[in-house]
């Protein structure tokens, strides 16, 4: 089901492009997964909330993929990058592409991702400030996107963390479903904090993210919420990774077929 990335280093033609594409793909794929709840939420308010979070994520992805297209300089805009790449060209973390599952699975995944995203955006908003010499380039572009996205993701995190507590500290069934989702998702979280040659090259371009520090803060944030939810944090063990290098589960291909069909059926169309 999942290909595990090896440790061998590889040459990256355009690391700035790939760094931004990873951020954009995470949010595009996860936003699409959330959109699958539209009309199927457990209550009307949550149906609307999930749809709005999906729209926010896709909006963040639009900005990121637009920046990626500019960095690539191959005349591919955000729509071309979203709808006319194959699965092996996507760089999202595997966590984002897993099927939506039940409501508990969706909420738990979103919470784990939101906690990471908030901390990452906080680091990226400081990029241009900490690296003024690079302000006109990658750092400035990401800093501007991060500043806006951070405000929205803080709301997402508050919303999903409250739901995790509600489900975990609720009925026997909701607790069991939340714990099952947490156990299933945990092996996929480590990929969010991987550091490789792309991250190192981005640091050289003025976007230095202290991922171990983010991981430490994420651990504390997640553990505190899980404790309030009376959920047991899984033990660290074997991890699932590969998405950053285009090695995906079969689920991404099925999702892209659905997501890309209209654009590919009418190439060049303007709406």
PDB file of C-alpha atoms in Angstrom:
ATOM      1  CA  UNK A   1       0.000   0.000   0.000  1.00  0.00           C
ATOM      2  CA  UNK A   2       2.718   2.467   0.929  1.00  0.00           C
ATOM      3  CA  UNK A   3       6.213   2.912  -0.379  1.00  0.00           C
ATOM      4  CA  UNK A   4       8.769   3.860   2.257  1.00  0.00           C
ATOM      5  CA  UNK A   5      11.343   6.419   1.197  1.00  0.00           C
ATOM      6  CA  UNK A   6      14.954   5.438   1.450  1.00  0.00           C
ATOM      7  CA  UNK A   7      17.770   7.499   2.853  1.00  0.00           C
ATOM      8  CA  UNK A   8      19.698   7.930  -0.398  1.00  0.00           C
ATOM      9  CA  UNK A   9      20.150  11.573  -1.364  1.00  0.00           C
ATOM     10  CA  UNK A  10      19.034  12.719  -4.786  1.00  0.00           C
ATOM     11  CA  UNK A  11      19.679  15.748  -6.920  1.00  0.00           C
ATOM     12  CA  UNK A  12      16.834  18.270  -6.948  1.00  0.00           C
ATOM     13  CA  UNK A  13      16.606  20.451 -10.022  1.00  0.00           C
ATOM     14  CA  UNK A  14      14.620  23.273  -8.418  1.00  0.00           C
ATOM     15  CA  UNK A  15      14.434  22.878  -4.621  1.00  0.00           C
ATOM     16  CA  UNK A  16      12.591  26.157  -4.057  1.00  0.00           C
ATOM     17  CA  UNK A  17       9.833  24.986  -6.406  1.00  0.00           C
ATOM     18  CA  UNK A  18       9.633  21.585  -4.766  1.00  0.00           C
ATOM     19  CA  UNK A  19       9.563  23.057  -1.260  1.00  0.00           C
ATOM     20  CA  UNK A  20       6.544  25.201  -2.108  1.00  0.00           C
ATOM     21  CA  UNK A  21       4.834  22.433  -4.092  1.00  0.00           C
ATOM     22  CA  UNK A  22       4.961  20.187  -1.032  1.00  0.00           C
ATOM     23  CA  UNK A  23       3.083  22.776   1.000  1.00  0.00           C
ATOM     24  CA  UNK A  24       0.565  23.341  -1.774  1.00  0.00           C
ATOM     25  CA  UNK A  25      -0.038  19.656  -2.449  1.00  0.00           C
ATOM     26  CA  UNK A  26      -0.661  18.895   1.233  1.00  0.00           C
ATOM     27  CA  UNK A  27      -3.441  21.449   1.334  1.00  0.00           C
ATOM     28  CA  UNK A  28      -4.909  20.707  -2.083  1.00  0.00           C
ATOM     29  CA  UNK A  29      -5.224  16.990  -1.415  1.00  0.00           C
ATOM     30  CA  UNK A  30      -6.480  17.375   2.150  1.00  0.00           C
ATOM     31  CA  UNK A  31      -8.908  20.095   1.082  1.00  0.00           C
ATOM     32  CA  UNK A  32     -10.341  17.750  -1.521  1.00  0.00           C
ATOM     33  CA  UNK A  33     -10.714  15.014   1.078  1.00  0.00           C
ATOM     34  CA  UNK A  34     -12.609  17.386   3.369  1.00  0.00           C
ATOM     35  CA  UNK A  35     -14.836  18.491   0.490  1.00  0.00           C
ATOM     36  CA  UNK A  36     -16.103  14.910   0.267  1.00  0.00           C
ATOM     37  CA  UNK A  37     -18.084  15.604   3.455  1.00  0.00           C
ATOM     38  CA  UNK A  38     -20.147  18.337   1.789  1.00  0.00           C
ATOM     39  CA  UNK A  39     -23.766  17.278   2.231  1.00  0.00           C
ATOM     40  CA  UNK A  40     -22.774  14.347   4.446  1.00  0.00           C
ATOM     41  CA  UNK A  41     -21.801  15.970   7.748  1.00  0.00           C
ATOM     42  CA  UNK A  42     -23.322  14.599  10.972  1.00  0.00           C
ATOM     43  CA  UNK A  43     -25.054  17.921  11.713  1.00  0.00           C
ATOM     44  CA  UNK A  44     -25.765  20.968   9.550  1.00  0.00           C
ATOM     45  CA  UNK A  45     -23.321  23.243  11.366  1.00  0.00           C
ATOM     46  CA  UNK A  46     -20.489  20.761  10.975  1.00  0.00           C
ATOM     47  CA  UNK A  47     -21.331  20.121   7.349  1.00  0.00           C
ATOM     48  CA  UNK A  48     -20.843  23.853   6.731  1.00  0.00           C
ATOM     49  CA  UNK A  49     -17.735  24.033   8.936  1.00  0.00           C
ATOM     50  CA  UNK A  50     -15.962  21.216   7.084  1.00  0.00           C
ATOM     51  CA  UNK A  51     -16.840  22.765   3.723  1.00  0.00           C
ATOM     52  CA  UNK A  52     -15.424  26.111   4.854  1.00  0.00           C
ATOM     53  CA  UNK A  53     -12.203  24.526   6.118  1.00  0.00           C
ATOM     54  CA  UNK A  54     -11.877  22.699   2.789  1.00  0.00           C
ATOM     55  CA  UNK A  55     -12.266  26.004   0.937  1.00  0.00           C
ATOM     56  CA  UNK A  56      -9.615  27.622   3.144  1.00  0.00           C
ATOM     57  CA  UNK A  57      -7.154  24.800   2.445  1.00  0.00           C
ATOM     58  CA  UNK A  58      -7.764  24.949  -1.293  1.00  0.00           C
ATOM     59  CA  UNK A  59      -7.336  28.721  -1.147  1.00  0.00           C
ATOM     60  CA  UNK A  60      -3.987  28.293   0.605  1.00  0.00           C
ATOM     61  CA  UNK A  61      -3.020  25.737  -2.021  1.00  0.00           C
ATOM     62  CA  UNK A  62      -3.961  28.111  -4.831  1.00  0.00           C
ATOM     63  CA  UNK A  63      -1.594  30.765  -3.482  1.00  0.00           C
ATOM     64  CA  UNK A  64       1.181  28.262  -2.911  1.00  0.00           C
ATOM     65  CA  UNK A  65       0.922  26.610  -6.323  1.00  0.00           C
ATOM     66  CA  UNK A  66       0.819  30.025  -7.983  1.00  0.00           C
ATOM     67  CA  UNK A  67       4.088  30.874  -6.229  1.00  0.00           C
ATOM     68  CA  UNK A  68       5.488  27.471  -7.191  1.00  0.00           C
ATOM     69  CA  UNK A  69       4.665  28.138 -10.830  1.00  0.00           C
ATOM     70  CA  UNK A  70       6.524  31.437 -10.679  1.00  0.00           C
ATOM     71  CA  UNK A  71       9.537  29.732  -9.111  1.00  0.00           C
ATOM     72  CA  UNK A  72       9.470  26.983 -11.735  1.00  0.00           C
ATOM     73  CA  UNK A  73       9.296  29.470 -14.631  1.00  0.00           C
ATOM     74  CA  UNK A  74       7.889  26.911 -17.075  1.00  0.00           C
ATOM     75  CA  UNK A  75       4.569  28.646 -17.815  1.00  0.00           C
ATOM     76  CA  UNK A  76       2.570  26.430 -15.464  1.00  0.00           C
ATOM     77  CA  UNK A  77       0.076  28.258 -13.291  1.00  0.00           C
ATOM     78  CA  UNK A  78      -1.739  26.922 -10.240  1.00  0.00           C
ATOM     79  CA  UNK A  79      -4.439  25.248 -12.350  1.00  0.00           C
ATOM     80  CA  UNK A  80      -1.890  23.452 -14.522  1.00  0.00           C
ATOM     81  CA  UNK A  81      -0.058  22.217 -11.448  1.00  0.00           C
ATOM     82  CA  UNK A  82      -3.271  21.040  -9.788  1.00  0.00           C
ATOM     83  CA  UNK A  83      -4.982  19.374 -12.732  1.00  0.00           C
ATOM     84  CA  UNK A  84      -2.301  18.305 -15.173  1.00  0.00           C
ATOM     85  CA  UNK A  85       0.263  16.503 -13.045  1.00  0.00           C
ATOM     86  CA  UNK A  86       0.266  12.750 -12.540  1.00  0.00           C
ATOM     87  CA  UNK A  87       0.208  11.153  -9.113  1.00  0.00           C
ATOM     88  CA  UNK A  88       3.965  10.499  -9.075  1.00  0.00           C
ATOM     89  CA  UNK A  89       4.529  14.250  -9.485  1.00  0.00           C
ATOM     90  CA  UNK A  90       2.549  15.091  -6.359  1.00  0.00           C
ATOM     91  CA  UNK A  91       4.548  15.765  -3.195  1.00  0.00           C
ATOM     92  CA  UNK A  92       1.908  15.693  -0.467  1.00  0.00           C
ATOM     93  CA  UNK A  93       2.424  13.752   2.742  1.00  0.00           C
ATOM     94  CA  UNK A  94       0.671  10.387   2.753  1.00  0.00           C
ATOM     95  CA  UNK A  95      -1.431  11.488   5.736  1.00  0.00           C
ATOM     96  CA  UNK A  96      -3.357  13.886   3.500  1.00  0.00           C
ATOM     97  CA  UNK A  97      -4.413  11.404   0.832  1.00  0.00           C
ATOM     98  CA  UNK A  98      -5.909   8.645   2.975  1.00  0.00           C
ATOM     99  CA  UNK A  99      -9.669   8.147   2.419  1.00  0.00           C
ATOM    100  CA  UNK A 100     -11.875  10.317   4.616  1.00  0.00           C
ATOM    101  CA  UNK A 101     -13.099   7.406   6.733  1.00  0.00           C
ATOM    102  CA  UNK A 102     -15.729   8.124   9.358  1.00  0.00           C
ATOM    103  CA  UNK A 103     -16.247  11.473  11.064  1.00  0.00           C
ATOM    104  CA  UNK A 104     -13.853  10.590  13.883  1.00  0.00           C
ATOM    105  CA  UNK A 105     -11.103   9.734  11.388  1.00  0.00           C
ATOM    106  CA  UNK A 106     -11.582  12.993   9.485  1.00  0.00           C
ATOM    107  CA  UNK A 107     -11.531  15.109  12.651  1.00  0.00           C
ATOM    108  CA  UNK A 108      -8.487  13.343  14.094  1.00  0.00           C
ATOM    109  CA  UNK A 109      -6.507  13.689  10.877  1.00  0.00           C
ATOM    110  CA  UNK A 110      -7.440  17.339  10.553  1.00  0.00           C
ATOM    111  CA  UNK A 111      -6.421  18.031  14.148  1.00  0.00           C
ATOM    112  CA  UNK A 112      -3.019  16.379  13.728  1.00  0.00           C
ATOM    113  CA  UNK A 113      -2.421  18.296  10.493  1.00  0.00           C
ATOM    114  CA  UNK A 114      -3.750  21.616  11.840  1.00  0.00           C
ATOM    115  CA  UNK A 115      -1.394  21.506  14.823  1.00  0.00           C
ATOM    116  CA  UNK A 116       1.553  21.025  12.471  1.00  0.00           C
ATOM    117  CA  UNK A 117       0.305  23.639  10.006  1.00  0.00           C
ATOM    118  CA  UNK A 118      -0.134  26.385  12.605  1.00  0.00           C
ATOM    119  CA  UNK A 119       3.391  25.891  13.912  1.00  0.00           C
ATOM    120  CA  UNK A 120       4.838  25.780  10.403  1.00  0.00           C
ATOM    121  CA  UNK A 121       3.034  28.950   9.328  1.00  0.00           C
ATOM    122  CA  UNK A 122       4.299  30.728  12.443  1.00  0.00           C
ATOM    123  CA  UNK A 123       7.858  29.857  11.424  1.00  0.00           C
ATOM    124  CA  UNK A 124       7.331  30.900   7.812  1.00  0.00           C
ATOM    125  CA  UNK A 125       5.760  34.262   8.696  1.00  0.00           C
ATOM    126  CA  UNK A 126       9.101  35.167  10.245  1.00  0.00           C
ATOM    127  CA  UNK A 127      11.109  34.116   7.198  1.00  0.00           C
ATOM    128  CA  UNK A 128      11.263  37.509   5.470  1.00  0.00           C
ATOM    129  CA  UNK A 129      11.842  39.319   8.767  1.00  0.00           C
ATOM    130  CA  UNK A 130      14.667  37.021   9.800  1.00  0.00           C
ATOM    131  CA  UNK A 131      16.191  37.041   6.319  1.00  0.00           C
ATOM    132  CA  UNK A 132      15.798  40.595   4.936  1.00  0.00           C
ATOM    133  CA  UNK A 133      18.369  39.985   2.214  1.00  0.00           C
ATOM    134  CA  UNK A 134      16.048  37.373   0.713  1.00  0.00           C
ATOM    135  CA  UNK A 135      12.857  39.368   1.174  1.00  0.00           C
ATOM    136  CA  UNK A 136      12.135  39.810  -2.575  1.00  0.00           C
ATOM    137  CA  UNK A 137      12.345  36.069  -3.239  1.00  0.00           C
ATOM    138  CA  UNK A 138      11.146  32.786  -1.771  1.00  0.00           C
ATOM    139  CA  UNK A 139      11.095  33.992   1.823  1.00  0.00           C
ATOM    140  CA  UNK A 140       8.908  37.023   1.092  1.00  0.00           C
ATOM    141  CA  UNK A 141       6.438  35.048  -1.008  1.00  0.00           C
ATOM    142  CA  UNK A 142       5.985  32.362   1.613  1.00  0.00           C
ATOM    143  CA  UNK A 143       5.852  34.854   4.450  1.00  0.00           C
ATOM    144  CA  UNK A 144       2.940  36.708   2.837  1.00  0.00           C
ATOM    145  CA  UNK A 145       1.002  33.487   2.224  1.00  0.00           C
ATOM    146  CA  UNK A 146       1.768  32.192   5.716  1.00  0.00           C
ATOM    147  CA  UNK A 147       0.576  35.360   7.440  1.00  0.00           C
ATOM    148  CA  UNK A 148      -2.899  35.011   5.953  1.00  0.00           C
ATOM    149  CA  UNK A 149      -3.107  31.234   6.253  1.00  0.00           C
ATOM    150  CA  UNK A 150      -2.043  31.295   9.888  1.00  0.00           C
ATOM    151  CA  UNK A 151      -5.117  33.264  10.927  1.00  0.00           C
ATOM    152  CA  UNK A 152      -7.419  30.731   9.307  1.00  0.00           C
ATOM    153  CA  UNK A 153      -5.527  27.664  10.486  1.00  0.00           C
ATOM    154  CA  UNK A 154      -5.670  28.850  14.087  1.00  0.00           C
ATOM    155  CA  UNK A 155      -9.442  28.696  13.797  1.00  0.00           C
ATOM    156  CA  UNK A 156      -9.229  25.251  12.190  1.00  0.00           C
ATOM    157  CA  UNK A 157      -7.065  24.003  15.051  1.00  0.00           C
ATOM    158  CA  UNK A 158      -9.404  25.362  17.699  1.00  0.00           C
ATOM    159  CA  UNK A 159     -12.366  23.752  15.953  1.00  0.00           C
ATOM    160  CA  UNK A 160     -10.811  20.318  15.454  1.00  0.00           C
ATOM    161  CA  UNK A 161      -9.180  20.168  18.900  1.00  0.00           C
ATOM    162  CA  UNK A 162     -12.558  20.856  20.514  1.00  0.00           C
ATOM    163  CA  UNK A 163     -14.077  18.037  18.469  1.00  0.00           C
ATOM    164  CA  UNK A 164     -11.270  15.644  19.458  1.00  0.00           C
ATOM    165  CA  UNK A 165     -12.035  16.331  23.126  1.00  0.00           C
ATOM    166  CA  UNK A 166     -15.765  15.996  22.524  1.00  0.00           C
ATOM    167  CA  UNK A 167     -15.380  12.660  20.760  1.00  0.00           C
ATOM    168  CA  UNK A 168     -12.692  11.225  23.020  1.00  0.00           C
ATOM    169  CA  UNK A 169     -14.394  12.196  26.257  1.00  0.00           C
ATOM    170  CA  UNK A 170     -17.879  11.408  24.970  1.00  0.00           C
ATOM    171  CA  UNK A 171     -19.696   8.112  24.632  1.00  0.00           C
ATOM    172  CA  UNK A 172     -18.029   4.721  24.651  1.00  0.00           C
ATOM    173  CA  UNK A 173     -18.505   4.480  20.894  1.00  0.00           C
ATOM    174  CA  UNK A 174     -17.166   7.951  20.103  1.00  0.00           C
ATOM    175  CA  UNK A 175     -14.162   7.297  22.339  1.00  0.00           C
ATOM    176  CA  UNK A 176     -13.447   3.983  20.640  1.00  0.00           C
ATOM    177  CA  UNK A 177     -13.735   5.500  17.148  1.00  0.00           C
ATOM    178  CA  UNK A 178     -11.486   8.424  18.050  1.00  0.00           C
ATOM    179  CA  UNK A 179      -8.857   6.124  19.539  1.00  0.00           C
ATOM    180  CA  UNK A 180      -9.015   3.807  16.525  1.00  0.00           C
ATOM    181  CA  UNK A 181      -8.523   6.773  14.182  1.00  0.00           C
ATOM    182  CA  UNK A 182      -5.589   8.061  16.233  1.00  0.00           C
ATOM    183  CA  UNK A 183      -3.914   4.648  16.214  1.00  0.00           C
ATOM    184  CA  UNK A 184      -4.353   4.309  12.434  1.00  0.00           C
ATOM    185  CA  UNK A 185      -3.097   7.821  11.650  1.00  0.00           C
ATOM    186  CA  UNK A 186      -0.134   7.994  14.009  1.00  0.00           C
ATOM    187  CA  UNK A 187       2.395   6.165  11.775  1.00  0.00           C
ATOM    188  CA  UNK A 188       1.773   8.777   9.055  1.00  0.00           C
ATOM    189  CA  UNK A 189       2.512  11.840  11.193  1.00  0.00           C
ATOM    190  CA  UNK A 190       6.306  11.496  11.221  1.00  0.00           C
ATOM    191  CA  UNK A 191       6.519  12.359   7.509  1.00  0.00           C
ATOM    192  CA  UNK A 192       5.288  15.870   8.283  1.00  0.00           C
ATOM    193  CA  UNK A 193       8.557  16.532  10.136  1.00  0.00           C
ATOM    194  CA  UNK A 194      11.053  14.930   7.760  1.00  0.00           C
ATOM    195  CA  UNK A 195      14.004  17.076   6.693  1.00  0.00           C
ATOM    196  CA  UNK A 196      15.850  16.335   3.475  1.00  0.00           C
ATOM    197  CA  UNK A 197      17.892  18.054   0.776  1.00  0.00           C
ATOM    198  CA  UNK A 198      14.891  20.128  -0.348  1.00  0.00           C
ATOM    199  CA  UNK A 199      14.478  21.637   3.120  1.00  0.00           C
ATOM    200  CA  UNK A 200      18.210  22.235   3.372  1.00  0.00           C
ATOM    201  CA  UNK A 201      18.244  24.046   0.029  1.00  0.00           C
ATOM    202  CA  UNK A 202      15.254  26.156   1.093  1.00  0.00           C
ATOM    203  CA  UNK A 203      17.156  27.129   4.231  1.00  0.00           C
ATOM    204  CA  UNK A 204      19.979  28.294   2.016  1.00  0.00           C
ATOM    205  CA  UNK A 205      17.469  30.479   0.159  1.00  0.00           C
ATOM    206  CA  UNK A 206      16.378  32.166   3.379  1.00  0.00           C
ATOM    207  CA  UNK A 207      13.574  29.832   4.497  1.00  0.00           C
ATOM    208  CA  UNK A 208      15.075  28.057   7.490  1.00  0.00           C
ATOM    209  CA  UNK A 209      12.503  26.086   9.476  1.00  0.00           C
ATOM    210  CA  UNK A 210      13.631  24.469  12.721  1.00  0.00           C
ATOM    211  CA  UNK A 211      11.667  21.264  12.225  1.00  0.00           C
ATOM    212  CA  UNK A 212      12.898  19.524  15.410  1.00  0.00           C
ATOM    213  CA  UNK A 213      11.642  22.519  17.418  1.00  0.00           C
ATOM    214  CA  UNK A 214       8.293  22.387  15.608  1.00  0.00           C
ATOM    215  CA  UNK A 215       8.076  18.653  16.302  1.00  0.00           C
ATOM    216  CA  UNK A 216       8.719  19.256  19.995  1.00  0.00           C
ATOM    217  CA  UNK A 217       5.986  21.902  20.210  1.00  0.00           C
ATOM    218  CA  UNK A 218       3.625  19.705  18.171  1.00  0.00           C
ATOM    219  CA  UNK A 219       4.220  16.790  20.544  1.00  0.00           C
ATOM    220  CA  UNK A 220       3.338  18.951  23.538  1.00  0.00           C
ATOM    221  CA  UNK A 221       0.265  20.453  21.882  1.00  0.00           C
ATOM    222  CA  UNK A 222      -1.079  17.114  20.698  1.00  0.00           C
ATOM    223  CA  UNK A 223      -0.370  15.355  23.998  1.00  0.00           C
ATOM    224  CA  UNK A 224      -2.209  18.041  25.960  1.00  0.00           C
ATOM    225  CA  UNK A 225      -5.314  17.746  23.776  1.00  0.00           C
ATOM    226  CA  UNK A 226      -5.269  13.948  23.819  1.00  0.00           C
ATOM    227  CA  UNK A 227      -5.049  13.984  27.617  1.00  0.00           C
ATOM    228  CA  UNK A 228      -8.119  16.214  27.829  1.00  0.00           C
ATOM    229  CA  UNK A 229      -9.850  13.832  25.418  1.00  0.00           C
ATOM    230  CA  UNK A 230      -8.938  10.818  27.617  1.00  0.00           C
ATOM    231  CA  UNK A 231      -7.232   9.259  24.595  1.00  0.00           C
ATOM    232  CA  UNK A 232      -4.027   7.247  24.712  1.00  0.00           C
ATOM    233  CA  UNK A 233      -1.179   8.585  22.628  1.00  0.00           C
ATOM    234  CA  UNK A 234       0.184   5.716  20.499  1.00  0.00           C
ATOM    235  CA  UNK A 235       3.745   4.566  20.990  1.00  0.00           C
ATOM    236  CA  UNK A 236       6.165   5.639  18.283  1.00  0.00           C
ATOM    237  CA  UNK A 237       7.054   2.801  15.943  1.00  0.00           C
ATOM    238  CA  UNK A 238       7.415   2.060  12.231  1.00  0.00           C
ATOM    239  CA  UNK A 239       6.379   5.024  10.110  1.00  0.00           C
ATOM    240  CA  UNK A 240       4.784   5.415   6.697  1.00  0.00           C
ATOM    241  CA  UNK A 241       6.418   7.872   4.329  1.00  0.00           C
ATOM    242  CA  UNK A 242       7.169   8.362   0.652  1.00  0.00           C
ATOM    243  CA  UNK A 243       4.765  11.051  -0.485  1.00  0.00           C
ATOM    244  CA  UNK A 244       7.453  13.749  -0.516  1.00  0.00           C
ATOM    245  CA  UNK A 245       9.208  11.751  -3.249  1.00  0.00           C
ATOM    246  CA  UNK A 246       6.123  10.844  -5.251  1.00  0.00           C
ATOM    247  CA  UNK A 247       5.632   7.386  -3.721  1.00  0.00           C
ATOM    248  CA  UNK A 248       1.962   7.325  -2.841  1.00  0.00           C
ATOM    249  CA  UNK A 249      -0.790   4.990  -1.775  1.00  0.00           C
ATOM    250  CA  UNK A 250      -3.274   3.802  -4.383  1.00  0.00           C
ATOM    251  CA  UNK A 251      -5.794   6.214  -2.853  1.00  0.00           C
ATOM    252  CA  UNK A 252      -4.199   9.303  -4.399  1.00  0.00           C
ATOM    253  CA  UNK A 253      -4.614   8.023  -7.955  1.00  0.00           C
ATOM    254  CA  UNK A 254      -8.331   7.380  -7.435  1.00  0.00           C
ATOM    255  CA  UNK A 255      -8.772  10.825  -5.877  1.00  0.00           C
ATOM    256  CA  UNK A 256      -6.929  12.616  -8.683  1.00  0.00           C
ATOM    257  CA  UNK A 257      -9.017  10.843 -11.310  1.00  0.00           C
ATOM    258  CA  UNK A 258     -12.109  12.372  -9.761  1.00  0.00           C
ATOM    259  CA  UNK A 259     -10.551  15.765  -9.031  1.00  0.00           C
ATOM    260  CA  UNK A 260      -8.996  16.289 -12.458  1.00  0.00           C
ATOM    261  CA  UNK A 261     -11.651  14.875 -14.796  1.00  0.00           C
ATOM    262  CA  UNK A 262     -13.380  18.146 -15.709  1.00  0.00           C
ATOM    263  CA  UNK A 263     -10.172  20.084 -16.422  1.00  0.00           C
ATOM    264  CA  UNK A 264      -8.742  17.211 -18.471  1.00  0.00           C
ATOM    265  CA  UNK A 265     -11.971  16.720 -20.384  1.00  0.00           C
ATOM    266  CA  UNK A 266     -11.935  20.376 -21.448  1.00  0.00           C
ATOM    267  CA  UNK A 267      -8.268  21.458 -21.623  1.00  0.00           C
ATOM    268  CA  UNK A 268      -7.821  25.171 -22.039  1.00  0.00           C
ATOM    269  CA  UNK A 269     -11.399  25.951 -21.038  1.00  0.00           C
ATOM    270  CA  UNK A 270     -12.051  29.142 -19.057  1.00  0.00           C
ATOM    271  CA  UNK A 271     -14.904  29.356 -16.603  1.00  0.00           C
TER     272      UNK A 271
END
